[in-house]
Amino acid sequence: MTDEPYRWLEAVANRREYIRDQLKDATPIFAVSRPEGILLMGVGIGQSKVFEIYDRLALAALGHSVDIERLRQTAIEAAHLEGFTRDPADVTARRLLNFSLCPALKNSFEQVFAAPFLVELVLAELGGDRQSDVLARVSYDGSVRYLTGPVAVAHPSSKSESAAIEWLLGQLTEDLGLREVVARLILAWRALTTGKSFIGPTVEPSIDWSIPEPGLELALLDRRSSSRARYRSLNPHDLA
Amino acid sequence: MNGDFLSLLPRHSVAVSGIERSGGPSPRLEGTTVFAFHCADGVLVAGDHRATAGNVVFSDTTEKILELDAHSLIAIAGSPSVALEMARTLQTSFEFYRRSQLQPMSLAAKLRALSRLLRENLPGTLQGFGVVAPLFAGVDATTGKPSIYFYDPLGAQFEAAAYAGSGSGSASVKSVLHYLEKWGPHPATLPLPEAVQLANRLLMTAAEFDAATGGVDPAQNDFATLKLLNRDGIRSFTRNEQAQFWQEARP
């Protein structure tokens, strides 16, 4: 049936529609490059969305928890094998995506008779300075975009995603501490999950931490740390 | 998917550390004299910087105390090629487990992992030139208590109550520590400056009686490799910090 070109195109289009429909209620995840390091945020009610992959690599993902888990394991295995056989410095986001994660995603997407990965991800790599930080936005079909700016968002709707990135780029000025950055990410999270527009009053005078906090997950790839593993989970109450 | 890094290696055709059985003589390269004892602030692990091949000093800047993760470290004595590879394998194994399973490996499992590597090195051990007899120090996650363990080259593991030593110069170190344990002052009661001083003096004693142990010379700002392990993690001491402690300590 799918050996006819038209049928195959139709099958792939159906597949995209199916995946988008499955992901439509997923909540967004964020990764921003800051002077302190790369901050990652997700709000998972009973589900983790932010993970450590390697010394300087972290993953934030939305979608089906089993699919996230499979990709996370794939990434961790590939990173540790590479770091062990060569050197931790050879484990980079670009190589991990090109040789491991993206082919896996694309293969699974094109096997039209098997279940696809229901995921959207951001892979972050901490550099020595902000210019060398890498933020990669990866889609369920294995396509990857390396972001040129310091803000990455993954959200099922690409239009809202772009609007959120644009708003955050304007909001996240150099002088903000991590607490203020998190406050703005939470505002963006709320706007995206309630379908509000990003035009209008930008910053609320007092930040209400209460809404997403039960599942609020924060992690920092710490630029200032001297240890090999730079990933650490942050408690929102401890932020200065 | 069980967090076992070692089982991942053969699937990707990566050879594990260890020496295959073969004939012919080989140079014996050895690292010498490491020890650990309990002091008031935790477990202090110390070593010299020397590696020897027969009667030749191969290197005087060897790192023998290696951090495996935030709460465990290994002190190596014996063949450095095998020992360093074991340390690297353990480092990756512990980190792999912690990241993939989203929880740190238990202290008991870390100890077993080192046992397993030592057993897998049986050919090297039997031939004599790949012998490794390491010390291991780790913190129990539930109690927060640091402990010292020592191994025989075949992988049997023993917990040391107060101190342990390994390598050719360790006999003198263990004699002195035994004396202090028995008749005082008890090393476990020593504050940090005195403990650092004791560790350096022990190494000077070992160097006095063992040609393969590189000594230290506080007058020349030359000190031992020292790491302190307790529930807060691992702290290393630079030469200048040790010089400071050396001055602060009671004579």
Coordinates of C-alpha atoms in Angstrom, one line a residue:
Chain A
M1 CA 0.0 0.0 0.0
T2 CA 2.7 2.5 1.0
D3 CA 4.9 1.5 -1.9
E4 CA 3.0 4.0 -4.0
P5 CA 4.5 7.5 -3.6
Y6 CA 1.2 9.2 -3.1
R7 CA 0.2 6.7 -0.4
W8 CA 3.5 7.1 1.4
L9 CA 3.2 10.9 1.4
E10 CA -0.3 10.5 2.8
A11 CA 0.9 8.1 5.4
V12 CA 3.6 10.5 6.6
A13 CA 1.1 13.4 6.6
N14 CA -1.3 11.4 8.7
R15 CA 1.6 10.6 11.0
R16 CA 2.4 14.2 11.6
E17 CA -1.2 14.9 12.3
Y18 CA -1.4 12.0 14.7
I19 CA 1.8 13.2 16.6
R20 CA 0.6 16.8 16.8
D21 CA -2.7 15.7 18.1
Q22 CA -1.0 13.5 20.8
L23 CA 1.3 16.4 21.8
K24 CA -1.3 19.2 21.7
D25 CA -1.8 19.3 25.5
A26 CA 1.8 19.0 26.5
T27 CA 3.3 21.9 28.5
P28 CA 6.4 23.8 27.3
I29 CA 10.0 23.5 28.4
F30 CA 12.6 26.2 28.5
A31 CA 16.4 26.5 28.3
V32 CA 18.2 29.8 28.5
S33 CA 21.9 30.7 28.4
R34 CA 22.9 33.0 31.2
P35 CA 26.2 34.3 32.6
E36 CA 25.8 31.7 35.5
G37 CA 25.3 28.9 33.1
I38 CA 22.4 27.3 31.2
L39 CA 19.1 27.3 33.1
L40 CA 16.5 24.6 32.2
M41 CA 12.9 24.7 33.3
G42 CA 9.9 22.4 32.9
V43 CA 6.7 21.8 34.8
G44 CA 5.8 18.2 35.0
I45 CA 2.9 17.1 37.1
G46 CA 4.1 13.7 38.2
Q47 CA 6.6 13.5 35.4
S48 CA 10.2 14.6 35.0
K49 CA 11.1 16.9 32.1
V50 CA 14.6 18.0 32.8
F51 CA 17.5 15.6 32.8
E52 CA 21.3 15.3 33.2
I53 CA 22.9 13.6 30.2
Y54 CA 26.7 14.2 30.6
D55 CA 29.2 16.5 32.3
R56 CA 28.1 19.5 30.3
L57 CA 25.0 18.3 28.6
A58 CA 21.3 18.4 29.7
L59 CA 18.0 17.5 28.1
A60 CA 14.6 19.1 28.5
A61 CA 11.7 17.3 26.9
L62 CA 8.0 17.2 26.6
G63 CA 5.8 14.4 25.3
H64 CA 5.2 10.8 26.2
S65 CA 7.2 9.8 29.3
V66 CA 8.2 6.4 27.9
D67 CA 9.5 8.0 24.7
I68 CA 11.4 10.6 26.7
E69 CA 12.9 7.8 28.8
R70 CA 14.0 5.9 25.7
L71 CA 15.7 8.9 24.2
R72 CA 17.3 9.9 27.5
Q73 CA 18.8 6.4 27.8
T74 CA 20.1 6.4 24.2
A75 CA 21.7 9.8 24.8
I76 CA 23.3 8.8 28.1
E77 CA 24.6 5.5 26.7
A78 CA 26.1 7.2 23.6
A79 CA 27.6 10.0 25.7
H80 CA 29.3 7.7 28.2
L81 CA 30.6 5.3 25.6
E82 CA 32.1 8.2 23.7
G83 CA 33.5 9.9 26.9
F84 CA 35.0 6.5 28.0
T85 CA 36.6 5.5 24.7
R86 CA 37.8 9.0 23.7
D87 CA 37.6 11.8 26.2
P88 CA 34.8 13.7 28.0
A89 CA 35.7 16.8 25.8
D90 CA 34.8 14.8 22.7
V91 CA 31.2 14.4 23.9
T92 CA 29.4 17.4 22.2
A93 CA 25.7 18.1 21.6
R94 CA 26.3 18.2 17.8
R95 CA 27.9 14.8 17.7
L96 CA 25.4 13.3 20.0
L97 CA 22.5 14.6 17.8
N98 CA 24.1 13.8 14.5
F99 CA 25.2 10.3 15.2
S100 CA 22.7 9.1 17.8
L101 CA 19.5 11.0 18.6
C102 CA 18.4 12.5 15.3
P103 CA 18.9 9.2 13.3
A104 CA 16.9 7.3 15.9
L105 CA 14.1 9.9 15.8
K106 CA 14.0 10.0 12.0
N107 CA 14.0 6.2 11.6
S108 CA 11.2 5.8 14.0
F109 CA 9.2 8.6 12.4
E110 CA 9.5 7.0 8.9
Q111 CA 8.6 3.5 10.0
V112 CA 5.0 4.1 9.2
F113 CA 3.8 0.8 10.7
A114 CA 5.5 1.3 14.0
A115 CA 4.7 3.8 16.8
P116 CA 6.6 7.1 16.5
F117 CA 8.4 9.0 19.2
L118 CA 6.0 11.5 20.8
V119 CA 8.5 14.1 21.9
E120 CA 9.8 17.6 21.4
L121 CA 13.2 18.4 23.0
V122 CA 15.9 20.9 23.7
L123 CA 19.5 19.6 24.2
A124 CA 21.8 22.1 25.9
E125 CA 25.6 22.1 26.0
L126 CA 27.4 24.3 28.4
G127 CA 30.4 26.1 26.9
G128 CA 33.2 28.1 28.5
D129 CA 31.4 31.3 27.9
R130 CA 27.9 32.3 26.7
Q131 CA 29.0 32.5 23.1
S132 CA 30.0 28.9 23.1
D133 CA 26.8 27.6 24.7
V134 CA 24.8 25.3 22.4
L135 CA 21.0 25.1 22.4
A136 CA 19.5 22.6 20.0
R137 CA 15.8 22.4 19.3
V138 CA 14.9 18.8 18.2
S139 CA 11.6 17.7 16.8
Y140 CA 9.8 14.4 16.8
D141 CA 10.9 13.7 13.2
G142 CA 14.6 14.1 14.0
S143 CA 15.0 17.6 12.5
V144 CA 17.3 19.8 14.5
R145 CA 17.8 23.6 14.7
Y146 CA 20.8 25.1 16.4
L147 CA 19.5 28.3 18.0
T148 CA 21.5 31.5 17.5
G149 CA 20.0 33.3 20.4
P150 CA 20.2 32.5 24.2
V151 CA 16.6 31.3 24.5
A152 CA 15.2 27.9 23.6
V153 CA 11.5 26.9 24.0
A154 CA 9.8 23.7 23.0
H155 CA 6.0 23.9 22.7
P156 CA 3.6 21.9 20.5
S157 CA 2.6 25.0 18.6
S158 CA 5.5 26.5 16.7
K159 CA 3.7 29.8 16.4
S160 CA 3.3 30.2 20.1
E161 CA 6.9 28.9 20.5
S162 CA 8.3 31.7 18.4
A163 CA 6.2 34.3 20.1
A164 CA 7.4 33.1 23.5
I165 CA 11.1 33.2 22.4
E166 CA 10.7 36.7 21.0
W167 CA 9.0 37.9 24.3
L168 CA 11.7 36.2 26.4
L169 CA 14.6 37.7 24.4
G170 CA 13.2 41.1 25.1
Q171 CA 12.6 40.3 28.8
L172 CA 15.8 38.5 29.8
T173 CA 18.2 41.4 30.1
E174 CA 21.8 41.0 31.2
D175 CA 21.4 42.3 34.7
L176 CA 18.8 39.8 35.9
G177 CA 19.6 37.2 38.6
L178 CA 18.5 33.6 38.2
R179 CA 15.4 34.2 40.4
E180 CA 14.1 37.0 38.1
V181 CA 14.9 34.8 35.0
V182 CA 12.8 32.0 36.5
A183 CA 10.0 34.4 37.3
R184 CA 9.9 35.4 33.6
L185 CA 10.0 31.8 32.4
I186 CA 7.1 31.0 34.7
L187 CA 5.1 33.9 33.2
A188 CA 5.9 32.6 29.7
W189 CA 4.9 29.1 30.8
R190 CA 1.6 30.4 32.1
A191 CA 0.9 32.4 28.9
L192 CA 1.6 29.4 26.8
T193 CA -0.4 26.9 28.8
T194 CA -3.4 29.3 29.0
G195 CA -3.2 30.3 25.4
K196 CA -2.7 34.0 26.3
S197 CA -1.1 36.4 23.9
F198 CA 2.4 37.7 24.6
I199 CA 1.4 41.3 23.8
G200 CA 0.4 43.6 26.5
P201 CA 1.6 44.1 30.1
T202 CA 4.9 42.3 30.2
V203 CA 5.9 41.8 33.8
E204 CA 3.6 41.4 36.7
P205 CA 4.7 43.5 39.8
S206 CA 4.7 40.5 42.1
I207 CA 5.4 37.1 40.9
D208 CA 3.1 34.3 41.9
W209 CA 5.1 31.2 42.4
S210 CA 2.2 29.1 43.5
I211 CA 0.6 27.9 40.3
P212 CA 3.1 25.6 38.7
E213 CA 5.3 25.0 41.7
P214 CA 4.3 21.5 42.7
G215 CA 5.9 20.2 39.5
L216 CA 8.4 23.0 38.9
E217 CA 11.7 21.5 37.9
L218 CA 14.7 23.7 37.6
A219 CA 18.3 22.7 36.7
L220 CA 21.5 24.6 36.0
L221 CA 24.5 23.6 34.0
D222 CA 26.8 25.6 36.2
R223 CA 29.4 27.6 34.5
R224 CA 31.1 28.7 37.7
S225 CA 31.5 25.2 39.1
S226 CA 35.0 23.6 39.0
S227 CA 33.8 20.0 39.2
R228 CA 33.5 17.7 36.1
A229 CA 29.7 17.3 36.3
R230 CA 28.2 20.7 35.9
Y231 CA 24.5 19.8 36.2
R232 CA 22.6 20.5 39.4
S233 CA 19.0 20.6 40.3
L234 CA 17.8 23.9 41.8
N235 CA 15.3 24.5 44.5
P236 CA 13.2 27.6 43.5
H237 CA 13.2 28.7 47.1
D238 CA 17.0 28.8 47.3
L239 CA 17.4 31.1 44.3
A240 CA 19.0 34.4 45.2
Chain B
M1 CA 18.6 -0.6 30.7
N2 CA 19.9 -1.7 34.2
G3 CA 22.5 1.1 34.6
D4 CA 25.4 -1.3 34.2
F5 CA 28.0 0.5 32.2
L6 CA 30.3 -2.5 31.9
S7 CA 27.7 -4.6 30.1
L8 CA 27.5 -1.8 27.5
L9 CA 31.1 -2.2 26.5
P10 CA 31.1 -5.6 24.8
R11 CA 27.9 -4.7 22.9
H12 CA 29.9 -1.8 21.3
S13 CA 33.1 -3.8 20.9
V14 CA 35.0 -1.8 23.5
A15 CA 37.7 -3.8 25.3
V16 CA 37.7 -3.6 29.1
S17 CA 40.8 -2.9 31.1
G18 CA 43.0 -5.8 32.2
I19 CA 46.0 -7.7 30.9
E20 CA 45.7 -10.8 28.7
R21 CA 48.0 -13.7 29.5
S22 CA 51.1 -13.7 27.4
G23 CA 54.7 -14.9 27.6
G24 CA 58.0 -13.0 27.9
P25 CA 59.4 -10.7 30.5
S26 CA 57.9 -7.3 31.0
P27 CA 59.0 -4.2 32.8
R28 CA 57.3 -3.8 36.2
L29 CA 56.1 -0.3 36.6
E30 CA 54.8 0.4 40.1
G31 CA 53.1 3.1 42.0
T32 CA 53.9 3.1 45.7
T33 CA 52.6 4.0 49.2
V34 CA 49.1 5.2 49.7
F35 CA 47.3 5.2 52.9
A36 CA 44.1 6.5 54.6
F37 CA 43.1 7.1 58.2
H38 CA 40.1 8.5 60.1
C39 CA 40.7 12.0 61.5
A40 CA 38.2 14.4 63.3
D41 CA 36.9 15.8 60.0
G42 CA 36.4 12.6 58.1
V43 CA 38.7 10.2 56.2
L44 CA 42.1 11.6 55.1
V45 CA 43.6 9.8 52.1
A46 CA 47.2 10.4 51.2
G47 CA 49.9 9.3 48.7
D48 CA 53.3 10.1 47.3
H49 CA 53.9 11.2 43.7
R50 CA 56.4 8.5 42.6
A51 CA 56.1 5.7 40.1
T52 CA 59.0 3.3 39.6
A53 CA 60.1 0.7 37.1
G54 CA 62.5 -1.6 38.8
N55 CA 65.1 0.7 40.3
V56 CA 64.3 3.6 37.9
V57 CA 62.2 6.5 39.0
F58 CA 59.7 6.6 36.2
S59 CA 57.7 9.7 37.3
D60 CA 57.7 12.0 40.3
T61 CA 54.4 13.7 39.5
T62 CA 52.0 10.8 39.5
E63 CA 48.4 11.3 40.9
K64 CA 47.5 8.2 42.9
I65 CA 44.4 9.5 44.7
L66 CA 41.6 9.7 42.2
E67 CA 38.1 11.0 42.7
L68 CA 35.5 8.5 41.4
D69 CA 32.5 10.7 42.0
A70 CA 31.5 13.3 44.6
H71 CA 31.5 10.8 47.4
S72 CA 34.1 8.2 46.7
L73 CA 37.7 8.0 45.9
I74 CA 40.4 5.4 45.1
A75 CA 44.0 5.3 46.1
I76 CA 46.1 3.2 43.7
A77 CA 49.1 1.1 44.4
G78 CA 50.6 -1.4 41.9
S79 CA 50.7 -1.3 38.1
P80 CA 49.6 2.2 37.1
S81 CA 48.4 1.2 33.6
V82 CA 45.8 -1.2 35.0
A83 CA 45.0 0.9 38.1
L84 CA 44.4 4.1 36.2
E85 CA 42.2 2.2 33.7
M86 CA 40.2 0.7 36.6
A87 CA 39.7 4.1 38.1
R88 CA 38.5 5.5 34.8
T89 CA 36.1 2.6 34.3
L90 CA 34.7 3.1 37.8
Q91 CA 34.3 6.8 37.3
T92 CA 32.3 6.3 34.2
S93 CA 30.3 3.4 35.7
F94 CA 29.3 5.4 38.8
E95 CA 28.3 8.5 36.7
F96 CA 26.5 6.3 34.2
Y97 CA 24.5 4.6 36.9
R98 CA 23.6 7.9 38.7
R99 CA 22.5 9.6 35.5
S100 CA 20.6 6.7 33.9
Q101 CA 18.9 5.4 37.0
L102 CA 18.4 8.9 38.5
Q103 CA 19.8 7.8 41.9
P104 CA 23.4 7.4 43.1
M105 CA 24.9 3.9 43.3
S106 CA 25.0 2.5 46.8
L107 CA 28.3 2.3 48.6
A108 CA 28.0 -1.6 48.7
A109 CA 27.5 -1.7 44.9
K110 CA 30.5 0.6 44.3
L111 CA 32.7 -1.7 46.4
R112 CA 31.5 -4.7 44.4
A113 CA 32.2 -3.0 41.2
L114 CA 35.9 -2.5 42.2
S115 CA 36.0 -6.2 43.3
R116 CA 34.7 -7.3 39.9
L117 CA 37.4 -5.3 38.1
L118 CA 40.1 -6.7 40.2
R119 CA 38.9 -10.3 39.6
E120 CA 38.7 -9.6 35.9
N121 CA 42.4 -8.6 36.1
L122 CA 43.3 -12.1 37.2
P123 CA 45.8 -12.9 34.3
G124 CA 47.7 -9.7 35.1
T125 CA 47.7 -10.5 38.8
L126 CA 49.0 -14.0 38.2
Q127 CA 51.8 -12.9 35.9
G128 CA 52.9 -10.4 38.6
F129 CA 53.2 -7.3 36.5
G130 CA 49.6 -6.2 36.4
V131 CA 49.0 -6.4 40.2
V132 CA 46.8 -3.7 41.7
A133 CA 46.0 -3.4 45.4
P134 CA 43.9 -0.3 45.9
L135 CA 42.3 1.5 48.8
F136 CA 38.8 2.7 48.5
A137 CA 37.1 5.4 50.6
G138 CA 33.4 6.1 50.3
V139 CA 30.5 7.7 52.1
D140 CA 27.4 5.8 52.9
A141 CA 24.5 7.9 51.6
T142 CA 22.1 6.9 54.4
T143 CA 24.4 7.5 57.4
G144 CA 26.7 10.0 55.9
K145 CA 29.6 8.1 57.5
P146 CA 32.9 7.8 55.5
S147 CA 34.7 4.4 55.5
I148 CA 38.0 3.0 54.4
Y149 CA 38.3 -0.3 52.5
F150 CA 41.3 -2.2 51.3
Y151 CA 41.5 -4.9 48.7
D152 CA 43.7 -7.9 48.0
P153 CA 44.8 -8.2 44.3
L154 CA 42.2 -10.9 43.7
G155 CA 39.3 -8.7 44.6
A156 CA 38.5 -9.6 48.3
Q157 CA 37.4 -6.5 50.1
F158 CA 38.0 -5.6 53.8
E159 CA 36.8 -2.7 55.8
A160 CA 39.5 -0.9 57.8
A161 CA 38.4 0.2 61.3
A162 CA 40.9 3.0 61.6
Y163 CA 43.4 3.0 58.9
A164 CA 44.7 1.2 55.8
G165 CA 47.8 1.3 53.6
S166 CA 49.0 -0.2 50.4
G167 CA 52.2 -0.2 48.3
S168 CA 55.8 -1.0 49.1
G169 CA 56.3 1.8 51.6
S170 CA 53.0 1.1 53.5
A171 CA 54.6 -1.2 56.1
S172 CA 56.2 1.7 58.0
V173 CA 53.1 3.8 57.7
K174 CA 50.9 1.0 59.1
S175 CA 53.4 0.4 62.0
V176 CA 53.2 4.1 63.0
L177 CA 49.5 4.2 62.7
H178 CA 49.2 1.0 64.7
Y179 CA 51.3 2.6 67.5
L180 CA 49.2 5.7 67.5
E181 CA 45.9 3.7 67.5
K182 CA 47.1 1.7 70.5
W183 CA 49.0 4.3 72.6
G184 CA 47.8 7.6 71.2
P185 CA 47.4 10.3 70.3
H186 CA 44.5 8.7 68.5
P187 CA 44.5 9.9 64.8
A188 CA 40.7 9.9 64.8
T189 CA 40.7 12.7 67.3
L190 CA 43.1 14.9 65.3
P191 CA 41.9 18.2 63.9
L192 CA 42.8 19.0 60.3
P193 CA 46.1 20.8 60.7
E194 CA 47.5 18.0 62.9
A195 CA 46.1 15.3 60.6
V196 CA 47.7 16.9 57.5
Q197 CA 50.9 17.1 59.4
L198 CA 50.7 13.5 60.5
A199 CA 50.0 12.4 56.9
N200 CA 53.1 14.2 55.6
R201 CA 55.3 12.9 58.4
L202 CA 54.1 9.3 57.7
L203 CA 55.1 9.7 54.1
M204 CA 58.5 11.0 55.2
T205 CA 58.9 8.0 57.4
A206 CA 57.9 5.6 54.5
A207 CA 60.4 7.3 52.2
E208 CA 63.1 6.8 54.8
F209 CA 62.8 3.0 54.6
D210 CA 61.5 2.4 51.1
A211 CA 63.5 3.5 48.1
A212 CA 60.4 3.4 45.8
T213 CA 58.5 5.9 47.9
G214 CA 58.9 9.6 46.9
G215 CA 59.2 11.6 50.1
V216 CA 58.0 15.1 50.8
D217 CA 59.9 18.1 51.9
P218 CA 57.8 20.7 53.8
A219 CA 60.8 23.1 53.8
Q220 CA 60.7 23.1 50.0
N221 CA 56.9 23.4 49.9
D222 CA 56.7 19.8 48.7
F223 CA 53.8 18.0 50.2
A224 CA 51.8 14.7 49.8
T225 CA 48.7 14.3 47.6
L226 CA 45.9 14.7 50.2
K227 CA 42.2 14.4 50.0
L228 CA 39.6 14.6 52.8
L229 CA 36.3 12.7 52.4
N230 CA 33.2 13.3 54.5
R231 CA 29.5 13.7 54.1
D232 CA 30.0 17.1 52.4
G233 CA 32.1 15.4 49.7
I234 CA 35.8 15.6 48.8
R235 CA 38.2 18.3 49.5
S236 CA 41.7 18.5 48.0
F237 CA 44.6 20.4 49.6
T238 CA 47.0 22.5 47.6
R239 CA 50.6 22.7 48.6
N240 CA 50.0 26.2 50.0
E241 CA 47.1 25.0 52.0
Q242 CA 49.2 22.2 53.4
A243 CA 52.0 24.6 54.2
Q244 CA 49.5 26.7 56.1
F245 CA 48.3 23.7 58.1
W246 CA 51.9 22.6 58.7
Q247 CA 52.6 25.9 60.3
E248 CA 49.4 25.9 62.4
A249 CA 49.9 22.4 63.7
R250 CA 51.4 21.8 67.1
P251 CA 55.1 20.9 66.7

